[in-house]
mmCIF file of N, CA and C in Angstrom:
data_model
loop_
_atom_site.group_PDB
_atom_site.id
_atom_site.type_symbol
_atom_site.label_atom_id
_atom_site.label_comp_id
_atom_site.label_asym_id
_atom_site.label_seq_id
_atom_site.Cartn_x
_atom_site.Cartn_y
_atom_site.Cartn_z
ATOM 1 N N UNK A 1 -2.499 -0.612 -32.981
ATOM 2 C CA UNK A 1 -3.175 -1.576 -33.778
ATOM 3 C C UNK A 1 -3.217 -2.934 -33.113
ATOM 4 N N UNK A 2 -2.413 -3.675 -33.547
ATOM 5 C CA UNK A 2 -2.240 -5.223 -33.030
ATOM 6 C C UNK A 2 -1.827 -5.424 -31.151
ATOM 7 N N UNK A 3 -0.888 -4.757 -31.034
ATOM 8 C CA UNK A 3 -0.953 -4.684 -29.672
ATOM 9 C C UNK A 3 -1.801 -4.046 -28.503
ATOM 10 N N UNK A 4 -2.731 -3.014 -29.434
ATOM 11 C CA UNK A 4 -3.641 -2.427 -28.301
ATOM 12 C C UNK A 4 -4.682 -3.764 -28.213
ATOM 13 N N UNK A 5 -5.006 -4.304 -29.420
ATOM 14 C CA UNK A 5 -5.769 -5.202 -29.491
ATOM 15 C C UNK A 5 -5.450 -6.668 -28.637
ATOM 16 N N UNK A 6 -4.354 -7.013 -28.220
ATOM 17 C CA UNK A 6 -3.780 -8.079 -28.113
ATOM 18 C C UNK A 6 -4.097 -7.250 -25.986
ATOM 19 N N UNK A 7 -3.439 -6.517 -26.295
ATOM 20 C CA UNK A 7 -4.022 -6.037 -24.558
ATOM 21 C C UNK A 7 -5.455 -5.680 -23.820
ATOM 22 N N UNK A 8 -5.872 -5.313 -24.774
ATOM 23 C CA UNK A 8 -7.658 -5.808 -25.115
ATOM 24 C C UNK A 8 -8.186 -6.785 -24.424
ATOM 25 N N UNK A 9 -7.623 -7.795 -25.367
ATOM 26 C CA UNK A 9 -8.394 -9.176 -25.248
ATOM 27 C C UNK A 9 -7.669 -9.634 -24.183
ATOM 28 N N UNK A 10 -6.399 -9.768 -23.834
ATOM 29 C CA UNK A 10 -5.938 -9.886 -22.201
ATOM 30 C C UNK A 10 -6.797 -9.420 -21.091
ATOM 31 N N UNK A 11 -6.921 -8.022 -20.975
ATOM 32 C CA UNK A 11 -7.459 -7.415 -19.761
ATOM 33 C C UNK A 11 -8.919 -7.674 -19.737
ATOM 34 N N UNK A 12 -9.747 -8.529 -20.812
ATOM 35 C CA UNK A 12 -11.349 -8.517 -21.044
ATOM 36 C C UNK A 12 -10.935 -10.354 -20.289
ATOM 37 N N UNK A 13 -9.944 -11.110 -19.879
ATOM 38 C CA UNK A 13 -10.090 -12.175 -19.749
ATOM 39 C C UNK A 13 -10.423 -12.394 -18.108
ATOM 40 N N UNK A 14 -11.057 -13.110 -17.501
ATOM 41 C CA UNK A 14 -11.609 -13.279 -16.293
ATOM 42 C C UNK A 14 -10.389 -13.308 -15.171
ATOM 43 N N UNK A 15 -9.625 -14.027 -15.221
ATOM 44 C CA UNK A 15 -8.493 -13.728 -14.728
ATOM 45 C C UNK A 15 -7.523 -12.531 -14.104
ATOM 46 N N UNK A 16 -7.628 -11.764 -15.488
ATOM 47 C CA UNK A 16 -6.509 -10.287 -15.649
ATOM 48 C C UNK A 16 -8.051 -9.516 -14.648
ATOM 49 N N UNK A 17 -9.110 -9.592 -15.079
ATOM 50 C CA UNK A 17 -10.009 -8.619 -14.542
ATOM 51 C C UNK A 17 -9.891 -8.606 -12.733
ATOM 52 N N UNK A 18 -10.164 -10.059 -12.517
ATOM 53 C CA UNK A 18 -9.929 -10.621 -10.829
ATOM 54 C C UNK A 18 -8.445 -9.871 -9.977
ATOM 55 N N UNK A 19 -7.113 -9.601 -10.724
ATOM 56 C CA UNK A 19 -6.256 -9.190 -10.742
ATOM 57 C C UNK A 19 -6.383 -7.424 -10.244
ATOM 58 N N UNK A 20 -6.816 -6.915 -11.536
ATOM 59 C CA UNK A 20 -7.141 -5.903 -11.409
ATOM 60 C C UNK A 20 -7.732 -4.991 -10.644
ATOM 61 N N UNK A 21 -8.769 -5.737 -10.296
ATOM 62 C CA UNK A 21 -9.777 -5.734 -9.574
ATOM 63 C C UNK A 21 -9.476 -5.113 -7.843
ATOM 64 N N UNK A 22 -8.416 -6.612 -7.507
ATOM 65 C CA UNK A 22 -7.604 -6.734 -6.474
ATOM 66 C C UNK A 22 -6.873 -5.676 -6.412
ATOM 67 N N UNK A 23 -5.944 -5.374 -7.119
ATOM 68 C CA UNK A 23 -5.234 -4.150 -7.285
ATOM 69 C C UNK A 23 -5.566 -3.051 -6.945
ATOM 70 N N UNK A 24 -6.625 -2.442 -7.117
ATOM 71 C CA UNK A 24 -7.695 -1.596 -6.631
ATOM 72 C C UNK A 24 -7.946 -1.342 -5.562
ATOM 73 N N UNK A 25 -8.243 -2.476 -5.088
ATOM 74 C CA UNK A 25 -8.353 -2.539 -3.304
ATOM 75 C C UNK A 25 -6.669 -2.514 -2.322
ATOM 76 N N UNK A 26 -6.226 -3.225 -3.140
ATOM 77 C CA UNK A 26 -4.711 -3.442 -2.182
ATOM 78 C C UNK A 26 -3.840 -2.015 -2.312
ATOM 79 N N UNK A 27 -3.854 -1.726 -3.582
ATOM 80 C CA UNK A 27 -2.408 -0.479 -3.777
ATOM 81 C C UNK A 27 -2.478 0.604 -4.019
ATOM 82 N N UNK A 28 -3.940 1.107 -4.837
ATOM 83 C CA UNK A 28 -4.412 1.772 -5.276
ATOM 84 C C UNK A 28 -4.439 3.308 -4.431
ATOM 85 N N UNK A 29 -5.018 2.862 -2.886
ATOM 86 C CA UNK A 29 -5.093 3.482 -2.071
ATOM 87 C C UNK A 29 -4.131 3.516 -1.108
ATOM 88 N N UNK A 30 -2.919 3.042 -1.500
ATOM 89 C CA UNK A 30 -1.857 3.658 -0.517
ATOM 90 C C UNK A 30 -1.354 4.406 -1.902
ATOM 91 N N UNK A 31 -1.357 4.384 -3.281
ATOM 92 C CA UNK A 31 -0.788 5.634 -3.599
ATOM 93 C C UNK A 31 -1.007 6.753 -3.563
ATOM 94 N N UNK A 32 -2.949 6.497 -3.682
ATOM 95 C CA UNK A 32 -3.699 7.717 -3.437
ATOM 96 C C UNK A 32 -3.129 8.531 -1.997
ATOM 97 N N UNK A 33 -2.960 7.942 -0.787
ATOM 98 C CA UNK A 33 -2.904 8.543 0.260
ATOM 99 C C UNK A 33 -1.563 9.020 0.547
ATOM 100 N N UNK A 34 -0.418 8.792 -0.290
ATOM 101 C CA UNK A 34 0.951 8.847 -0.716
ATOM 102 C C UNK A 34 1.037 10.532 -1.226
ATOM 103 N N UNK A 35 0.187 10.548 -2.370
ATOM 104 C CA UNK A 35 0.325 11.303 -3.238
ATOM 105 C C UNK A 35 -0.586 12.758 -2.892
ATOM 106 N N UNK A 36 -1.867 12.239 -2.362
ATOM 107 C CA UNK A 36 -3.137 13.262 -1.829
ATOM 108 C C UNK A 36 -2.309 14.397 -0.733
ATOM 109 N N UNK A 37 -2.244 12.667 0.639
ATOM 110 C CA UNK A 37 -2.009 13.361 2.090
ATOM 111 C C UNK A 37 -0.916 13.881 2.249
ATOM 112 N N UNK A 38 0.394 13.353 2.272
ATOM 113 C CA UNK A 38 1.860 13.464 2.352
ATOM 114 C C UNK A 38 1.685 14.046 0.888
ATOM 115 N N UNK A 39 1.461 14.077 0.127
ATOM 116 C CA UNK A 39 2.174 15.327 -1.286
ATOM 117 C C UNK A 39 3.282 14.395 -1.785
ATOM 118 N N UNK A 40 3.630 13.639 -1.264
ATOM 119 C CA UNK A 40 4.756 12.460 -2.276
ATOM 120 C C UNK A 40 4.700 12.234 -3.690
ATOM 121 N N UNK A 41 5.340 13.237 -4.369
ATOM 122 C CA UNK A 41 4.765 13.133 -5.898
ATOM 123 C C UNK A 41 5.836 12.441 -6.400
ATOM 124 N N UNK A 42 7.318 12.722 -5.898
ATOM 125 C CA UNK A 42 8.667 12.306 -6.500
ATOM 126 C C UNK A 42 9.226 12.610 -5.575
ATOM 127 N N UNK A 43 10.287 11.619 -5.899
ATOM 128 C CA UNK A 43 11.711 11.224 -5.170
ATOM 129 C C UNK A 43 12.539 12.988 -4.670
ATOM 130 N N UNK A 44 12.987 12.918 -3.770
ATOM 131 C CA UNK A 44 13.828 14.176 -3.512
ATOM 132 C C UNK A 44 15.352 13.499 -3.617
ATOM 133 N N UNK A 45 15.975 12.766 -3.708
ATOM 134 C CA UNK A 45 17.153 11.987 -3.500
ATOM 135 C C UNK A 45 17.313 11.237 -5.086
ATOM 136 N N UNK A 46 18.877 10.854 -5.263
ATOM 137 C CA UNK A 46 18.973 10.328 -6.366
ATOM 138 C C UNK A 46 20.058 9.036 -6.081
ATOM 139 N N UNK A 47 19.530 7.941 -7.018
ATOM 140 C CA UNK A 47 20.458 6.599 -6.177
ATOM 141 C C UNK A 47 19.216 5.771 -6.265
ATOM 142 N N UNK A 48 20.082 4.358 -6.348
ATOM 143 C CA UNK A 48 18.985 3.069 -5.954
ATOM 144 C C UNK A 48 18.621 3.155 -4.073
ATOM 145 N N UNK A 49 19.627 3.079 -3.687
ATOM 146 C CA UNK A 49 19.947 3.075 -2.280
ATOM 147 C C UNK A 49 19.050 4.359 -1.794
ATOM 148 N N UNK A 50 19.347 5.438 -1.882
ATOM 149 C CA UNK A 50 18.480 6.667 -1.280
ATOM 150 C C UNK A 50 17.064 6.496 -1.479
ATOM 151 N N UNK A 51 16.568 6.159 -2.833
ATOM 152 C CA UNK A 51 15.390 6.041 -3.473
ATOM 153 C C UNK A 51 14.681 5.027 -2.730
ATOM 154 N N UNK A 52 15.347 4.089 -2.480
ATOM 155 C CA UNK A 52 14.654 2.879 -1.024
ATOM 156 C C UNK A 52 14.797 2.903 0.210
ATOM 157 N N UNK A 53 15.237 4.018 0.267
ATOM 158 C CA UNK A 53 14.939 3.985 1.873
ATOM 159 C C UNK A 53 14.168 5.430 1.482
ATOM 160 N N UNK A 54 13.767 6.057 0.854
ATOM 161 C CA UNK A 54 12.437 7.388 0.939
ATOM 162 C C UNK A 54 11.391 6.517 0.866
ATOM 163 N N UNK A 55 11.833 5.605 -0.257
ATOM 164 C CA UNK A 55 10.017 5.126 -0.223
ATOM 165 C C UNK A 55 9.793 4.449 0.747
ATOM 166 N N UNK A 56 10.699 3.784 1.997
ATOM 167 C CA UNK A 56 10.536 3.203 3.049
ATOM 168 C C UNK A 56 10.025 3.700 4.134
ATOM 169 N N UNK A 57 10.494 5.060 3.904
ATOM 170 C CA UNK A 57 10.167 6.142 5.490
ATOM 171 C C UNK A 57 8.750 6.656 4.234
ATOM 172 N N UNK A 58 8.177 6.401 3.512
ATOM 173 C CA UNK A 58 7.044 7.168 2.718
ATOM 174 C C UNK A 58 5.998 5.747 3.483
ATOM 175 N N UNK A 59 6.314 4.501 2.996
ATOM 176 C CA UNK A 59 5.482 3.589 3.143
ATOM 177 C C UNK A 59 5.746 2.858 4.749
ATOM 178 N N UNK A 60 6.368 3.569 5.696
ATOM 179 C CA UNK A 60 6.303 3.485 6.989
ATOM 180 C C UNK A 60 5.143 4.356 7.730
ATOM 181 N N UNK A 61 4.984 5.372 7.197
ATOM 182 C CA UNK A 61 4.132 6.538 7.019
ATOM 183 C C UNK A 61 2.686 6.041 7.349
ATOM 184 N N UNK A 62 2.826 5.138 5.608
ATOM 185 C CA UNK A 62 1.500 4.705 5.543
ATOM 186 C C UNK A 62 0.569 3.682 6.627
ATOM 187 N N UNK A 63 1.994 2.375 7.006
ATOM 188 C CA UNK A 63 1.834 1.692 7.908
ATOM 189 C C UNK A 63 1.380 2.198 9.266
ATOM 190 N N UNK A 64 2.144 3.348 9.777
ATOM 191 C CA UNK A 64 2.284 3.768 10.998
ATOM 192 C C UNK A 64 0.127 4.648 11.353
ATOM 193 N N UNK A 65 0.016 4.773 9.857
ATOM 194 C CA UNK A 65 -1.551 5.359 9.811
ATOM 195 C C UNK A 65 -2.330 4.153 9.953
ATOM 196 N N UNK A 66 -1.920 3.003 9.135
ATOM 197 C CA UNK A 66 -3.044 1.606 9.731
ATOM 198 C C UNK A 66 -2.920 1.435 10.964
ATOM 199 N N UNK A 67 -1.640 1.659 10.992
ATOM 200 C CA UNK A 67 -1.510 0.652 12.828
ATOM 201 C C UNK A 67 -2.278 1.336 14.049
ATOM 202 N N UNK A 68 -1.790 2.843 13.713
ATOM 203 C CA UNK A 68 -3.175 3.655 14.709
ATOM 204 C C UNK A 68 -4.775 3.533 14.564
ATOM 205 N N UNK A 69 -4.601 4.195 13.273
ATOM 206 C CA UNK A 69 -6.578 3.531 12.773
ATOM 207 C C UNK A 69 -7.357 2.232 13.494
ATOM 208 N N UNK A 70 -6.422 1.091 12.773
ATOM 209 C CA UNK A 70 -6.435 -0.545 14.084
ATOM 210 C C UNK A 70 -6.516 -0.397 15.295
ATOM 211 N N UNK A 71 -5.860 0.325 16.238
ATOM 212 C CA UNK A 71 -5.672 0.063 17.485
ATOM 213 C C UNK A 71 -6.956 1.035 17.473
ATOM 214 N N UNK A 72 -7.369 2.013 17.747
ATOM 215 C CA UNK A 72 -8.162 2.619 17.700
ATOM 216 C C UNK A 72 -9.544 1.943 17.290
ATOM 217 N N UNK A 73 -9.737 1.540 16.590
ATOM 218 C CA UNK A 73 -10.609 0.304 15.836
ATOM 219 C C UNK A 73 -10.809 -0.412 17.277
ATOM 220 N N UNK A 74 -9.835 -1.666 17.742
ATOM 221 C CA UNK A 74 -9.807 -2.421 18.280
ATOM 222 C C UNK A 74 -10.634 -2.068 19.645
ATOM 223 N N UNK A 75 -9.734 -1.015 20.279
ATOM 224 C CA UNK A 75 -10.573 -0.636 21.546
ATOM 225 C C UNK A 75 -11.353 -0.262 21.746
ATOM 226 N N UNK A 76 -12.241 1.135 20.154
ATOM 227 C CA UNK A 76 -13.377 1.224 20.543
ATOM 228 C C UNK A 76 -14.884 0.264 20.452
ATOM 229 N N UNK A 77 -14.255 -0.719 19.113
ATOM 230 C CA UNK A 77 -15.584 -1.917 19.080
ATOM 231 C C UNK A 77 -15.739 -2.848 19.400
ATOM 232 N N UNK A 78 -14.242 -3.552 20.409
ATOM 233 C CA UNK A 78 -14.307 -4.602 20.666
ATOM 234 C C UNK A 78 -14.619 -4.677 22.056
ATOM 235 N N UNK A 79 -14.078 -3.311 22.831
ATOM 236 C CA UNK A 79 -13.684 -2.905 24.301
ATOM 237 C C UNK A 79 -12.779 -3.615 24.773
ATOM 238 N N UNK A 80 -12.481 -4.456 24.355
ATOM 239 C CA UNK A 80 -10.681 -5.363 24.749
ATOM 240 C C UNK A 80 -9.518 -4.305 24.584
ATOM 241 N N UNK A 81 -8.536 -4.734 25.490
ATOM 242 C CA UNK A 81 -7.812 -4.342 25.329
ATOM 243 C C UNK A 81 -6.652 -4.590 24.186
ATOM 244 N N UNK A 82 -5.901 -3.416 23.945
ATOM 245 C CA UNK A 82 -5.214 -3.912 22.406
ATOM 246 C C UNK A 82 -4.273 -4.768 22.679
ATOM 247 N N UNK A 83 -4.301 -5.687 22.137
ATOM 248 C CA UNK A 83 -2.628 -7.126 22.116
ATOM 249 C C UNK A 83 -2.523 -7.025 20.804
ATOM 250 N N UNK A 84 -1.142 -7.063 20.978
ATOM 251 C CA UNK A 84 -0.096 -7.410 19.837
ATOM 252 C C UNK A 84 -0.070 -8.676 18.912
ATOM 253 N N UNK A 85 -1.215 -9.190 19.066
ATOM 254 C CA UNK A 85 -1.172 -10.518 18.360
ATOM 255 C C UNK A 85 -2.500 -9.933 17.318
ATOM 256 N N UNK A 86 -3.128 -8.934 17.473
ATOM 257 C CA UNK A 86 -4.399 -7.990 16.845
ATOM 258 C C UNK A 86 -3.786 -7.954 15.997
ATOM 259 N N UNK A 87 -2.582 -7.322 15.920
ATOM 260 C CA UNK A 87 -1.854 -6.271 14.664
ATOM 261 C C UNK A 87 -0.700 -7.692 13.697
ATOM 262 N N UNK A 88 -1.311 -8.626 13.451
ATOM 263 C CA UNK A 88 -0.472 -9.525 12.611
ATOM 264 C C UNK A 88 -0.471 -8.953 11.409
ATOM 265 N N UNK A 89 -1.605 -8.392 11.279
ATOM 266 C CA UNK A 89 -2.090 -7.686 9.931
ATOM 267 C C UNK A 89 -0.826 -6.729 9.244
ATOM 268 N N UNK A 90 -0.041 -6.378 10.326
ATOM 269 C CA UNK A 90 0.463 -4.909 9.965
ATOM 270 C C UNK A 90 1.505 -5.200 9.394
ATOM 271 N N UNK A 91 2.369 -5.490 7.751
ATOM 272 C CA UNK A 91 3.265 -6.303 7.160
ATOM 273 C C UNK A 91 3.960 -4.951 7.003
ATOM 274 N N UNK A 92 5.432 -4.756 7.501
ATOM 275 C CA UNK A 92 6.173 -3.538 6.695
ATOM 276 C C UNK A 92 6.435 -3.758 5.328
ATOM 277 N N UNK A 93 6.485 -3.297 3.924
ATOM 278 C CA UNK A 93 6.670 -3.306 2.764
ATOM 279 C C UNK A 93 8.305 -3.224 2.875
ATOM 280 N N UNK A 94 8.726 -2.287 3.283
ATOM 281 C CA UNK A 94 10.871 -1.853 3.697
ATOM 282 C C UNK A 94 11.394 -2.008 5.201
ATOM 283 N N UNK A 95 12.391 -2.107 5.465
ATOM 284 C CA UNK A 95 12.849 -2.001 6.617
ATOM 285 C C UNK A 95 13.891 -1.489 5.829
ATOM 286 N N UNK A 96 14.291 -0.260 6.879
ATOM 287 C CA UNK A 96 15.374 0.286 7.091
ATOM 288 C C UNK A 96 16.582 -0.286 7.648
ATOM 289 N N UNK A 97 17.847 -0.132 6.751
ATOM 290 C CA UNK A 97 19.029 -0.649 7.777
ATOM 291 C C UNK A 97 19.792 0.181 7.960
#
C-alpha cells in the first residue's frame, strides 16, 4: 500500500531514474557475465573472509576479461603499441591478501 507507493514516487523522480539508469550500464553486466559465463550463482565457501576473497577471484575474472578485450582493442584500432598508461581504466573491485 503506502510503501509501494512511497517507492513509486521515489523511483518516478529524475534523479533515482539517472541512478538507475547508470546502474544498468556499470553493474548490471558484470553480474550478467558472472552468472551467464562463469555459472557463479552462489558462494561455495562459508565466512565473511572466504566469501571475499571468492567474490575477488570471481570479479578478478571479470577484470582480467576487460583487460584482454582493451589490449586487444588498443592494438587492433589504434596500431600503437599497448602502454600501460592505456589501461588506467582497469580499477580492481578486491585485492587479495
Amino acid at each position: 500500500g503506502r510503501q509501494k507507493e512511497y517507492v513509486r514516487a521515489k523511483l518516478s523522480e529524475e534523479k533515482a531514474g539517472s541512478i538507475f539508469r547508470q546502474r544498468k550500464m556499470d553493474v548490471e553486466p558484470v553480474f550478467r557475465f558472472l552468472k551467464a559465463n562463469l555459472r557463479f550463482t552462489r558462494f561455495s565457501v562459508r565466512g565473511k573472509s572466504k566469501v571475499e576473497n571468492e567474490m575477488g577471484i570471481a570479479l578478478m575474472a571479470v577484470n582480467l576479461r576487460k583487460y584482454t578485450a582493451n589490449k586487444d582493442q588498443l592494438t587492433k584500432n589504434n596500431g600503437e603499441k599497448w602502454k600501460r598508461e592505456n589501461l588506467s581504466w582497469l580499477k580492481f573491485s578486491f585485492f587479495l591478501s
